[in-house]
Amino acid sequence: QVELVQSGAEVQKPGASVTLSCKAAGYTFSRFHIHWVRQAPGQGLEWMGWINPNTGGTHYAQKFQGWVTMTRDTSMTTAYLDLRSLKSDDTAVFFCARSQGGLFDSWGQGTLVTVSS
Amino acid sequence: DIQMTQSPSSLSASVGDRVTITCRASQSIANWLAWFQQKPGKAPKLLVSKASTLESGVPSRFSGTASGTDFTLTISGLQPDDFATYYCQQYSNYPYSFGQGTKLDIK
């Protein structure tokens, strides 16, 4: 069955960078885009962008351009999300999700990133 | 950008009740709308795609409808497992966008 397994929780200091991972299993990794979604504590869901695992092409929401980078390693069937220059209000859970025609049909369990001095 | 306005933001109901959650898009999204259920500490779960297509394994008490830019999710005969937060999401245009969420709790 389709499974997305994300890396564990992170605690980072302001100004730091962090890389989150999302390992895919149970399907052909290159065939489906991987999207990332942010959820701040007690808040709603916010779409960040996607990566095409086949080509490495990306599309970011304007709000996140210049702050995040999405990459992938096809040999590891893993997608990555790099976050730079973290601030305290970047504390959030980050989800990866597989999409079929834009529809998010499978999600990772989420990674909590806490930014605190 | 397309704004998704979801209402109500919270809702109290009892087991067995019928509840309706509404989502309005700020412009046409055809029927490119999904509904998700999220429980605390968990990832969202896809319930409905293309406004009214129930995903495999989702109980038939859930249903989705569309009328222009207005969309509804109805749960007929609430079960204890249904108390959660629900989100609509448009996947017609980038940037994809979600409604603010509706928290459904037990009265």
Short mmCIF file of C-alpha atoms in Angstrom, two decimals:
data_model
loop_
_atom_site.label_atom_id
_atom_site.label_comp_id
_atom_site.label_asym_id
_atom_site.label_seq_id
_atom_site.Cartn_x
_atom_site.Cartn_y
_atom_site.Cartn_z
CA GLN A 1 0.00 0.00 0.00
CA VAL A 2 1.04 3.59 -0.51
CA GLU A 3 3.01 4.96 2.40
CA LEU A 4 4.80 8.24 3.05
CA VAL A 5 7.06 8.22 6.09
CA GLN A 6 8.46 11.52 7.29
CA SER A 7 11.50 12.27 9.39
CA GLY A 8 11.30 12.96 13.09
CA ALA A 9 10.62 16.13 15.02
CA GLU A 10 13.21 18.90 14.93
CA VAL A 11 14.12 21.61 17.39
CA GLN A 12 16.10 24.44 15.84
CA LYS A 13 17.35 27.84 16.92
CA PRO A 14 16.32 31.01 15.12
CA GLY A 15 18.40 31.56 12.03
CA ALA A 16 19.12 27.89 11.51
CA SER A 17 18.22 25.73 8.53
CA VAL A 18 16.69 22.28 8.52
CA THR A 19 15.97 19.54 6.00
CA LEU A 20 12.88 17.36 6.32
CA SER A 21 12.46 14.09 4.46
CA CYS A 22 9.49 12.14 3.11
CA LYS A 23 10.17 8.55 2.07
CA ALA A 24 7.69 7.00 -0.35
CA ALA A 25 6.86 3.32 -0.62
CA GLY A 26 4.26 1.13 -2.26
CA TYR A 27 4.10 2.91 -5.62
CA THR A 28 6.29 4.19 -8.45
CA PHE A 29 7.87 7.28 -6.91
CA SER A 30 8.52 9.08 -10.18
CA ARG A 31 4.90 9.04 -11.32
CA PHE A 32 3.30 11.30 -8.71
CA HIS A 33 4.11 14.81 -7.56
CA ILE A 34 4.93 15.33 -3.90
CA HIS A 35 3.42 18.40 -2.27
CA TRP A 36 4.28 20.02 1.06
CA VAL A 37 1.70 21.56 3.40
CA ARG A 38 2.34 23.60 6.53
CA GLN A 39 0.18 23.70 9.65
CA ALA A 40 1.06 26.15 12.40
CA PRO A 41 -0.02 25.19 15.94
CA GLY A 42 -3.79 25.28 16.23
CA GLN A 43 -4.11 26.67 12.72
CA GLY A 44 -5.27 25.50 9.31
CA LEU A 45 -3.50 23.97 6.35
CA GLU A 46 -1.33 25.98 3.98
CA TRP A 47 -0.05 24.70 0.66
CA MET A 48 3.65 25.32 0.03
CA GLY A 49 4.38 23.79 -3.36
CA TRP A 50 5.31 20.61 -5.16
CA ILE A 51 8.17 18.69 -6.69
CA ASN A 52 7.96 16.43 -9.70
CA PRO A 53 10.08 13.42 -8.67
CA ASN A 54 10.59 12.43 -12.31
CA THR A 55 12.14 15.68 -13.51
CA GLY A 56 13.03 17.46 -10.28
CA GLY A 57 10.93 20.39 -11.41
CA THR A 58 9.32 22.44 -8.69
CA HIS A 59 6.52 24.95 -8.18
CA TYR A 60 6.38 27.03 -5.02
CA ALA A 61 3.63 29.16 -3.59
CA GLN A 62 4.79 32.75 -3.89
CA LYS A 63 4.75 33.13 -0.12
CA PHE A 64 7.42 30.45 0.26
CA GLN A 65 9.66 31.31 -2.68
CA GLY A 66 13.18 32.07 -1.56
CA TRP A 67 12.63 30.42 1.81
CA VAL A 68 12.15 26.78 0.91
CA THR A 69 13.72 24.35 -1.52
CA MET A 70 12.20 21.06 -2.54
CA THR A 71 14.45 18.29 -3.84
CA ARG A 72 14.31 14.55 -4.29
CA ASP A 73 16.51 11.48 -4.48
CA THR A 74 14.90 8.99 -6.83
CA SER A 75 17.24 6.18 -5.78
CA MET A 76 16.00 6.59 -2.21
CA THR A 77 12.39 7.35 -3.26
CA THR A 78 12.59 10.30 -0.91
CA ALA A 79 11.55 13.92 -1.20
CA TYR A 80 13.14 16.66 0.86
CA LEU A 81 12.08 20.07 2.11
CA ASP A 82 14.80 22.57 3.03
CA LEU A 83 13.80 25.45 5.30
CA ARG A 84 16.20 28.38 5.76
CA SER A 85 16.63 31.21 8.22
CA LEU A 86 14.07 29.85 10.63
CA LYS A 87 12.11 32.19 12.85
CA SER A 88 10.03 31.39 15.93
CA ASP A 89 6.80 31.83 13.99
CA ASP A 90 7.95 29.15 11.55
CA THR A 91 7.13 26.60 14.23
CA ALA A 92 4.71 24.24 12.54
CA VAL A 93 3.98 20.72 11.42
CA PHE A 94 5.01 20.07 7.83
CA PHE A 95 3.21 17.37 5.87
CA CYS A 96 4.16 15.78 2.57
CA ALA A 97 1.39 14.44 0.36
CA ARG A 98 1.24 12.51 -2.87
CA SER A 99 -0.94 13.98 -5.58
CA GLN A 100 -2.83 12.50 -8.47
CA GLY A 101 -3.98 15.26 -10.78
CA GLY A 102 -3.62 17.70 -7.92
CA LEU A 103 -5.61 15.56 -5.47
CA PHE A 104 -3.79 14.72 -2.23
CA ASP A 105 -4.62 11.05 -1.85
CA SER A 106 -1.92 9.99 0.61
CA TRP A 107 -0.18 11.96 3.34
CA GLY A 108 2.85 11.55 5.52
CA GLN A 109 2.41 11.61 9.29
CA GLY A 110 3.89 15.10 9.56
CA THR A 111 7.09 16.52 11.03
CA LEU A 112 6.97 19.07 13.83
CA VAL A 113 9.59 21.78 13.54
CA THR A 114 9.99 23.85 16.68
CA VAL A 115 12.01 27.04 16.42
CA SER A 116 13.13 28.31 19.79
CA SER A 117 16.15 29.93 21.32
CA ASP B 1 -5.42 33.69 -5.72
CA ILE B 2 -8.58 31.72 -4.95
CA GLN B 3 -9.98 32.19 -1.45
CA MET B 4 -11.95 29.37 0.14
CA THR B 5 -14.44 30.57 2.75
CA GLN B 6 -15.59 27.74 4.98
CA SER B 7 -18.40 27.88 7.50
CA PRO B 8 -19.10 27.41 10.28
CA SER B 9 -15.73 27.52 11.97
CA SER B 10 -17.06 25.29 14.73
CA LEU B 11 -20.09 23.12 15.21
CA SER B 12 -21.48 21.15 18.13
CA ALA B 13 -23.66 18.17 17.40
CA SER B 14 -24.83 14.89 18.85
CA VAL B 15 -24.38 11.32 17.70
CA GLY B 16 -27.03 10.62 15.09
CA ASP B 17 -27.37 14.23 13.95
CA ARG B 18 -27.10 15.42 10.38
CA VAL B 19 -24.61 18.23 9.85
CA THR B 20 -23.62 20.33 6.86
CA ILE B 21 -20.40 22.24 6.29
CA THR B 22 -20.17 24.83 3.54
CA CYS B 23 -17.28 26.08 1.45
CA ARG B 24 -17.43 28.95 -1.02
CA ALA B 25 -14.76 29.62 -3.63
CA SER B 26 -13.95 33.21 -4.60
CA GLN B 27 -14.03 32.24 -8.28
CA SER B 28 -14.92 29.27 -10.42
CA ILE B 29 -13.04 26.07 -9.62
CA ALA B 30 -15.31 23.83 -11.65
CA ASN B 31 -15.63 20.83 -9.31
CA TRP B 32 -11.96 20.63 -8.36
CA LEU B 33 -12.73 20.51 -4.67
CA ALA B 34 -11.73 18.02 -2.02
CA TRP B 35 -12.84 17.49 1.57
CA PHE B 36 -10.50 16.25 4.30
CA GLN B 37 -10.99 15.07 7.86
CA GLN B 38 -8.25 15.72 10.39
CA LYS B 39 -7.98 14.41 13.92
CA PRO B 40 -5.60 15.89 16.51
CA GLY B 41 -1.99 14.97 15.88
CA LYS B 42 -2.82 13.20 12.63
CA ALA B 43 -2.52 13.91 8.94
CA PRO B 44 -5.59 14.94 6.98
CA LYS B 45 -7.57 12.11 5.43
CA LEU B 46 -9.16 12.48 2.02
CA LEU B 47 -12.93 11.97 2.13
CA VAL B 48 -14.32 13.44 -1.08
CA SER B 49 -12.77 14.43 -4.41
CA LYS B 50 -14.19 16.31 -7.40
CA ALA B 51 -16.75 17.84 -5.06
CA SER B 52 -18.93 14.73 -4.78
CA THR B 53 -16.89 11.54 -5.34
CA LEU B 54 -16.61 9.56 -2.13
CA GLU B 55 -13.20 7.97 -1.68
CA SER B 56 -12.91 4.23 -1.29
CA GLY B 57 -13.55 3.13 2.28
CA VAL B 58 -15.28 6.34 3.34
CA PRO B 59 -18.67 5.62 4.92
CA SER B 60 -21.70 6.44 2.83
CA ARG B 61 -23.02 8.80 5.54
CA PHE B 62 -20.59 11.34 4.06
CA SER B 63 -21.67 13.15 0.91
CA GLY B 64 -20.54 16.17 -1.08
CA THR B 65 -22.46 18.48 -3.37
CA ALA B 66 -21.66 21.44 -5.56
CA SER B 67 -23.61 24.39 -6.91
CA GLY B 68 -21.54 26.91 -8.82
CA THR B 69 -18.89 28.13 -6.41
CA ASP B 70 -20.68 26.75 -3.34
CA PHE B 71 -19.83 23.32 -1.98
CA THR B 72 -21.18 21.33 0.92
CA LEU B 73 -20.13 18.32 2.92
CA THR B 74 -22.95 16.57 4.72
CA ILE B 75 -22.64 13.89 7.36
CA SER B 76 -25.90 12.04 7.89
CA GLY B 77 -26.10 10.18 11.17
CA LEU B 78 -23.02 11.34 13.05
CA GLN B 79 -20.91 8.62 14.60
CA PRO B 80 -18.46 9.08 17.48
CA ASP B 81 -15.55 8.66 15.08
CA ASP B 82 -16.70 11.67 13.02
CA PHE B 83 -15.84 14.29 15.61
CA ALA B 84 -12.85 16.00 14.03
CA THR B 85 -11.87 19.06 12.00
CA TYR B 86 -12.90 19.22 8.36
CA TYR B 87 -11.23 21.18 5.58
CA CYS B 88 -12.18 21.94 2.03
CA GLN B 89 -9.45 22.47 -0.57
CA GLN B 90 -9.46 23.68 -4.15
CA TYR B 91 -7.07 22.07 -6.59
CA SER B 92 -8.15 23.97 -9.66
CA ASN B 93 -5.52 26.73 -9.68
CA TYR B 94 -2.19 27.45 -8.07
CA PRO B 95 -1.71 28.34 -5.34
CA TYR B 96 -3.89 25.53 -4.01
CA SER B 97 -5.86 26.75 -1.03
CA PHE B 98 -7.76 25.36 1.93
CA GLY B 99 -10.74 26.58 3.84
CA GLN B 100 -10.14 27.70 7.41
CA GLY B 101 -11.51 24.47 8.82
CA THR B 102 -14.63 23.43 10.75
CA LYS B 103 -14.17 21.86 14.14
CA LEU B 104 -16.98 19.42 14.85
CA ASP B 105 -17.34 18.47 18.48
CA ILE B 106 -19.77 16.61 20.66
CA LYS B 107 -22.64 18.59 22.13
#
